[in-house]
Coordinates of C-alpha atoms in Angstrom, one line a residue:
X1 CA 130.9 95.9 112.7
X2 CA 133.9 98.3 112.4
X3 CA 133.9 101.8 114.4
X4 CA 133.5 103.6 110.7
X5 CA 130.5 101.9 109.9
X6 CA 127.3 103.1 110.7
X7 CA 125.0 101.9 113.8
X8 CA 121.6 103.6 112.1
X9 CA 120.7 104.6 108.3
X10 CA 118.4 107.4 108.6
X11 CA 116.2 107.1 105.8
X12 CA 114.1 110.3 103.8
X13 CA 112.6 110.6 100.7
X14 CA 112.1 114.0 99.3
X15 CA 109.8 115.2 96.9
X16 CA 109.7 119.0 96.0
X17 CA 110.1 119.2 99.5
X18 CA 112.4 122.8 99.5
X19 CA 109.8 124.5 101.6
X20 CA 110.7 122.7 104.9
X21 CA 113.7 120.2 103.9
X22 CA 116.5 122.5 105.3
X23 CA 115.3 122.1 109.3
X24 CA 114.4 118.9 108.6
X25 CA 118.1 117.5 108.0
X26 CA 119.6 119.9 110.5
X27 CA 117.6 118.3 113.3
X28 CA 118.9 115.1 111.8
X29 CA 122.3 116.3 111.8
X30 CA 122.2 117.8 115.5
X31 CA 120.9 114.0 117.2
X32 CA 123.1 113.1 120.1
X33 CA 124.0 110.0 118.8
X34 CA 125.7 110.8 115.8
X35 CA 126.9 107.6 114.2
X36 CA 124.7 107.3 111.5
X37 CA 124.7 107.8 107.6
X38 CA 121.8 109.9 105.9
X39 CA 120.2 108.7 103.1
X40 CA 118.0 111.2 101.1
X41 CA 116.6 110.3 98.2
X42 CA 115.2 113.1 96.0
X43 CA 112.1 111.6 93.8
X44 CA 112.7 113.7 90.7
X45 CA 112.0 117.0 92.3
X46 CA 111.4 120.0 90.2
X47 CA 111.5 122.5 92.3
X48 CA 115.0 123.4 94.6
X49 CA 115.1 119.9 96.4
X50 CA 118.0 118.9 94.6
X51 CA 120.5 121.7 95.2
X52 CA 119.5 122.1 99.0
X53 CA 120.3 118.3 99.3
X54 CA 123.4 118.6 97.4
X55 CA 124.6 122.1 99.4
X56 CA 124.3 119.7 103.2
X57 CA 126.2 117.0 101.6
X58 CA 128.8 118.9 100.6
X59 CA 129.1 119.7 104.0
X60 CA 128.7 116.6 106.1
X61 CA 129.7 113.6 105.2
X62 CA 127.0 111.1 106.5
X63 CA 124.8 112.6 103.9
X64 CA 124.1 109.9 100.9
X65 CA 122.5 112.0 98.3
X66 CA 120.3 109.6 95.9
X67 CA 119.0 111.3 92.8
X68 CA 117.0 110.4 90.2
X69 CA 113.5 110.4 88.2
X70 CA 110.1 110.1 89.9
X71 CA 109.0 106.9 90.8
X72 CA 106.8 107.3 94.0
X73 CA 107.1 107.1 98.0
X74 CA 106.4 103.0 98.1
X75 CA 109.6 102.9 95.4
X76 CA 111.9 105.1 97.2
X77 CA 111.2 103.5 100.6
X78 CA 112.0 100.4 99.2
X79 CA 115.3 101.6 97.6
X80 CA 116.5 103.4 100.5
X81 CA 115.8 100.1 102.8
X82 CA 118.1 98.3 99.4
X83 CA 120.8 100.7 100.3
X84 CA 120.8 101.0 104.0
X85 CA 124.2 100.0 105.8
X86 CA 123.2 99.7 109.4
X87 CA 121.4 97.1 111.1
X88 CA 118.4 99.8 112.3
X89 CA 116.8 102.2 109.8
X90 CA 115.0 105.5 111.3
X91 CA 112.8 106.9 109.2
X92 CA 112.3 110.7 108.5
X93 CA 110.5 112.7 106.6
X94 CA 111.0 116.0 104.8
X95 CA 109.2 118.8 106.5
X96 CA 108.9 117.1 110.3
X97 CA 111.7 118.0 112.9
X98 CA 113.7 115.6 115.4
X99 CA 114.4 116.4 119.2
X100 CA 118.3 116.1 119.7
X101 CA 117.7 112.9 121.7
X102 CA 115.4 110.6 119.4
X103 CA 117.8 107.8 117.9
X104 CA 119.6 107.7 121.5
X105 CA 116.8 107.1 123.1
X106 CA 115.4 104.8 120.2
X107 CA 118.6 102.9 119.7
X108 CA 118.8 102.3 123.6
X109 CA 115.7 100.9 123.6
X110 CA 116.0 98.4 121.0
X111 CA 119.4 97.3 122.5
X112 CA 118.0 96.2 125.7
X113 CA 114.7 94.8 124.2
X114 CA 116.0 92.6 121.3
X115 CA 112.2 91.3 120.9
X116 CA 111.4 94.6 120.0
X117 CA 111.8 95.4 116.3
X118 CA 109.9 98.4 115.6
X119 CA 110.2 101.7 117.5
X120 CA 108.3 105.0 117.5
X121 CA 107.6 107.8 119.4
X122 CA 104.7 110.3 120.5
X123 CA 104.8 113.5 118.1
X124 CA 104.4 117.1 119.1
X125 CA 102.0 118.5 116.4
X126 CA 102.7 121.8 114.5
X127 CA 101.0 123.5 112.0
X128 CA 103.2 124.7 108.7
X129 CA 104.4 127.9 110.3
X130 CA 105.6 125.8 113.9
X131 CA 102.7 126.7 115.4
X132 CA 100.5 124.7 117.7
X133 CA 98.1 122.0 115.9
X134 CA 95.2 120.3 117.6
X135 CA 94.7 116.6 117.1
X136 CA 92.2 114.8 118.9
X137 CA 93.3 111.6 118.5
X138 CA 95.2 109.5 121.8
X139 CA 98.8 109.2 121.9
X140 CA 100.2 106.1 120.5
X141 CA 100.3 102.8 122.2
X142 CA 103.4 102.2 124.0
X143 CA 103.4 98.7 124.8
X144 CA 103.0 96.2 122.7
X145 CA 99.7 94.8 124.1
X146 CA 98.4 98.3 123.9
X147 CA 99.4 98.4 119.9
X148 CA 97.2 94.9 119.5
X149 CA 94.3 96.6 121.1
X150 CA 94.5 99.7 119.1
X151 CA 94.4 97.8 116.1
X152 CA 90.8 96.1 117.1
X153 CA 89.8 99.6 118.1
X154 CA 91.2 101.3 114.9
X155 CA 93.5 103.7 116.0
X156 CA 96.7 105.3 115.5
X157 CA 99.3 102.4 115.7
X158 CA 102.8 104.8 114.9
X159 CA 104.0 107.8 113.4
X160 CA 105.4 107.0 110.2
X161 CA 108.5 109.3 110.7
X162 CA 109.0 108.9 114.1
X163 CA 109.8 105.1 113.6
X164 CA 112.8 103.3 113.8
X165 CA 112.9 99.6 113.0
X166 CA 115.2 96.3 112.0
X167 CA 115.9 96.6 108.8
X168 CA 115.8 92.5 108.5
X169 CA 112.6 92.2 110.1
X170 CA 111.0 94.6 107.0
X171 CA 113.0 93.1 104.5
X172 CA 111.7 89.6 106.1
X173 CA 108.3 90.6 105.5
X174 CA 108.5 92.2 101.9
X175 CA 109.3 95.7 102.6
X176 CA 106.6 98.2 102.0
X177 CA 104.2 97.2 99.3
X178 CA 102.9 99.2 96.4
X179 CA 99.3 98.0 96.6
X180 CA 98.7 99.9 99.8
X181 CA 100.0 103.8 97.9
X182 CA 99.4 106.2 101.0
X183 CA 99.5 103.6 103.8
X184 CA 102.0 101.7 103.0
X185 CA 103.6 102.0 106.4
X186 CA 99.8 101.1 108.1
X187 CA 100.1 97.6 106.3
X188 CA 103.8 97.7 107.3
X189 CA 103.1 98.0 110.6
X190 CA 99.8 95.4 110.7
X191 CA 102.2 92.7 108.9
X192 CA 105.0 93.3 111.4
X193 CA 102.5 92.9 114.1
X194 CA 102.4 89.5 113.6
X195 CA 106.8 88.8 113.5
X196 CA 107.5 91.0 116.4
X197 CA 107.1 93.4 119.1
X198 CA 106.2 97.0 118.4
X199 CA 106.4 100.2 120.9
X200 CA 106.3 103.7 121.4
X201 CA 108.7 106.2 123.7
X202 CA 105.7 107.9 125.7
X203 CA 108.0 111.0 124.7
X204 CA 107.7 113.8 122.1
X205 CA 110.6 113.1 119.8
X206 CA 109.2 114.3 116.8
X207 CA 107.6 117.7 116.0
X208 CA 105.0 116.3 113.1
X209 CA 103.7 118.7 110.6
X210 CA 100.5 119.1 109.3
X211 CA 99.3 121.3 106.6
X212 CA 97.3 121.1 103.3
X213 CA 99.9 120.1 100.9
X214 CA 101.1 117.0 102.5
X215 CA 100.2 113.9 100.8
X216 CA 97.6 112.5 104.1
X217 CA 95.8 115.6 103.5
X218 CA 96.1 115.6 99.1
X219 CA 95.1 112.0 99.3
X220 CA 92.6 111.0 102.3
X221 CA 90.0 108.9 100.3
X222 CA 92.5 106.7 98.8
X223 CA 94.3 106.0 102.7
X224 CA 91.4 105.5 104.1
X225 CA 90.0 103.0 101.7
X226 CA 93.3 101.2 101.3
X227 CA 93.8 101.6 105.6
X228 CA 90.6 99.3 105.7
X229 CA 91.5 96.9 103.2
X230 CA 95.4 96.7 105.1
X231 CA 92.8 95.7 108.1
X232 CA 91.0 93.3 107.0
X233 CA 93.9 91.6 105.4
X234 CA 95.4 91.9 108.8
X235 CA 92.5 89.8 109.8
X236 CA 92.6 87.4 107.5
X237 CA 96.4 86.7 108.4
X238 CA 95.2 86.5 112.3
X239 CA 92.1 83.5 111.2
X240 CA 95.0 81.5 109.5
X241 CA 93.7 82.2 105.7
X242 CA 95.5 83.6 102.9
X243 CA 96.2 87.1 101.9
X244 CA 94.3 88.0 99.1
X245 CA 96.1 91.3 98.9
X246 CA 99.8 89.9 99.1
X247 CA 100.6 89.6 95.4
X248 CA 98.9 92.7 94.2
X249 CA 100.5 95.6 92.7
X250 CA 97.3 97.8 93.3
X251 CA 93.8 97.4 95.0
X252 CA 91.1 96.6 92.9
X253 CA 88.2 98.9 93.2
X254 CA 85.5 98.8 96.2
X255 CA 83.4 96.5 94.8
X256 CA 85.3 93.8 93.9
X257 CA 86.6 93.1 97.4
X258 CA 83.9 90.2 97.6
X259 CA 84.9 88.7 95.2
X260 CA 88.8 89.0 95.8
X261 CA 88.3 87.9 99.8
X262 CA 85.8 84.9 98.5
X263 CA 83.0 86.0 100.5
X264 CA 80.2 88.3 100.9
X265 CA 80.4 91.7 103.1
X266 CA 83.7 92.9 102.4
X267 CA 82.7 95.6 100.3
X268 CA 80.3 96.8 102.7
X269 CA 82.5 96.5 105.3
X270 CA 84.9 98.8 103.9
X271 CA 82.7 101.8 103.4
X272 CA 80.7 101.5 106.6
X273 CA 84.8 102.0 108.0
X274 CA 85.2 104.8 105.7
X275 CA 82.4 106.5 105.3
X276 CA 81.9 108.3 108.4
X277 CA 85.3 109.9 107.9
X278 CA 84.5 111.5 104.4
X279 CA 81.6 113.7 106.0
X280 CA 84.1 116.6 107.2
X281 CA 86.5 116.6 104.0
X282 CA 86.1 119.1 101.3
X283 CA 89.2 117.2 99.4
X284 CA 87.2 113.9 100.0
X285 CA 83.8 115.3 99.4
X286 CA 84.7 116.5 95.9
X287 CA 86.6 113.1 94.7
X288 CA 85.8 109.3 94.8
X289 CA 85.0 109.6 98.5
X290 CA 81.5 111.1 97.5
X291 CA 80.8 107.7 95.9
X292 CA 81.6 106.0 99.0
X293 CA 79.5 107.5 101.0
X294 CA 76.6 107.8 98.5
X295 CA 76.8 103.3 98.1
X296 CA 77.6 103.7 101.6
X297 CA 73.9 105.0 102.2
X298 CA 72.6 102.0 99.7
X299 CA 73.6 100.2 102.2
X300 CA 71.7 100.6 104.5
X301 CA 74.6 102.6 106.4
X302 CA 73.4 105.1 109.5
X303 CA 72.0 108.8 108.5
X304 CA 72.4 110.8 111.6
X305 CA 73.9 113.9 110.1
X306 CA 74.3 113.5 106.6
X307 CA 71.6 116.2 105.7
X308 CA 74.1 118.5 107.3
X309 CA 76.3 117.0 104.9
X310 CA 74.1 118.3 101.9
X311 CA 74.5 121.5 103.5
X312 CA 78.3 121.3 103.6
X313 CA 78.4 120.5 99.8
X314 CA 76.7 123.4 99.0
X315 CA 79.0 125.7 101.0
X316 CA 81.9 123.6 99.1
X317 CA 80.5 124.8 96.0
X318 CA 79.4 121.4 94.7
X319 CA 75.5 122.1 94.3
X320 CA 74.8 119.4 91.8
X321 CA 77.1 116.9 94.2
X322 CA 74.4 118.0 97.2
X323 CA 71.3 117.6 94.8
X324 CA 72.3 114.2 94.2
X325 CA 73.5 113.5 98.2
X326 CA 69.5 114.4 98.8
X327 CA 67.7 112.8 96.5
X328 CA 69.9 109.3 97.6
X329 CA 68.9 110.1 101.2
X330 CA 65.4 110.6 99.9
X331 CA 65.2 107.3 97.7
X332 CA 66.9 105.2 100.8
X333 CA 64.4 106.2 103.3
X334 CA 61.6 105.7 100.8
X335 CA 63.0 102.6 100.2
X336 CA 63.5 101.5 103.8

């Protein structure tokens, strides 16, 4: 490698992101370690994503604009890791903020540790104004053993954004997959788990933002459902059988995971994971996530709490959603 090439391609995908895109790539811009090239890849924006990307590449010169029509996150990820230079890819997204010293202190790391192949960092949580968010989740597991066990306890494994990663080692495995649309990287990260060793900096390199737009928030019912299938394939991979998920281009639908993993349960098994986390969520309550939880109950899944769940649908403005909630709680504990 020559000095002009790059050591890191930082990679973002941007869609109709004007609202926070500007800070976003001037906090990539300002990192300490500054050999890098900047890929950002507007998804057929409509709104001022384009210009704004095309005004900071006029004036740096790492900057790789990619433009061009819509074709989803799981595409441009994929494209952008087609097109990367470097040997290490960080990831960034468009409305999150990185600490001066995040790829130094990354790209130090995975120098000395070359069984290490994946990278992030612990997040400092913001709301959409900068502001202080709550999460009441633990920090992410820093050593490797610590990621294994928060897989069999379910939670958070990395911050998608926060990551950085050998590029070969993703390419190795198949990149990011389309069937898992709004967890791609939670498969990612399950598939690399098995190839290499993964860590977290136990520092707050990243200031993550959360607010009602973004796509975790817009599209909860579908990553949760598609974060329990990613886990029991991870399973499956772990028992020494095939991956009934590896050539698909999209999940099937809830009930048909029996028949897809050739035996009984998994179907249940999903929404007993994914129901208790619908009970909170207006945006869940009001889309397929209602189903869930109402087969969920079928099932002979626990109660505690889900009358109060009746109430919430009425103060969600769903009355005919809570009329039907009820009489399925009636009908179930009839039935039982």
């Amino acid at each position: 490698m020559t000095d002009s090439e790059p050591i890191i391609s930082v990679a973002m995908s941007v869609y109709n992101g004007e609202r926070f895109l500007a800070p976003a790539i001037e906090s990539v811009l300002a990192q300490t370690l500054d050999n890098f090239e900047f890929l950002i890849l507007d998804d057929g924006s409509h709104d001022g994503t384009r210009a704004i990307i095309e005004q900071y590449a006029r004036l740096d010169s790492r900057i790789r604009p990619i433009i061009r029509e819509n074709r989803g996150l799981v595409a441009s990820l994929n494209e952008l890791l087609a097109k990367a230079r470097a040997p290490l890819v960080a990831r960034m997204d468009a409305d999150d903020i990185c600490l001066p010293e995040r790829f130094a202190r990354q790209h130090a790391l995975l120098l000395a540790h070359e069984d290490i192949g994946v990278v992030g960092t612990w997040t400092d949580d913001i709301d959409e104004n900068g502001g202080p968010y709550r999460v009441t989740a633990p920090d992410h597991p820093v050593s490797h053993e610590q990621f294994l066990q928060a897989i069999e306890d379910g939670l958070p494994l990395l911050c998608h954004p926060a990551v950085m990663f050998r590029r070969d080692l993703v390419l190795g495995v198949g990149g990011y997959r389309a069937a898992f649309r709004h967890c791609e990287d939670l498969d990612l990260w399950l598939r690399l788990a098995t190839v290499t060793r993964i860590a977290n900096i136990p520092e707050r390199l990243l200031r993550y933002r959360h607010y009602g737009e973004q796509v975790s928030s817009r599209h909860a019912t579908l990553q949760q459902v598609g974060a329990a299938v990613a886990r029991l394939a991870y399973a499956e991979r772990r028992a020494g059988r095939p991956d009934p998920t590896a050539a698909l281009e999209a999940l099937p639908p809830i009930d048909q995971l029996d028949a897809l993993f050739g035996r009984e349960g998994m179907a249940r098994a999903v929404r007993a994971r994914v129901a208790p986390g619908l009970l909170y969520s207006k945006a869940a309550l009001r889309d397929d996530g209602f189903d869930i939880l109402c087969a969920y109950i079928r099932d002979g899944g626990p109660r505690d709490g889900l009358w109060r769940t009746v109430g919430r649908l009425f103060l969600f403005g769903e009355p005919t959603r809570a009329l039907r909630l009820a009489a399925t709680l009636a009908a179930t504990r009839v039935a039982n």
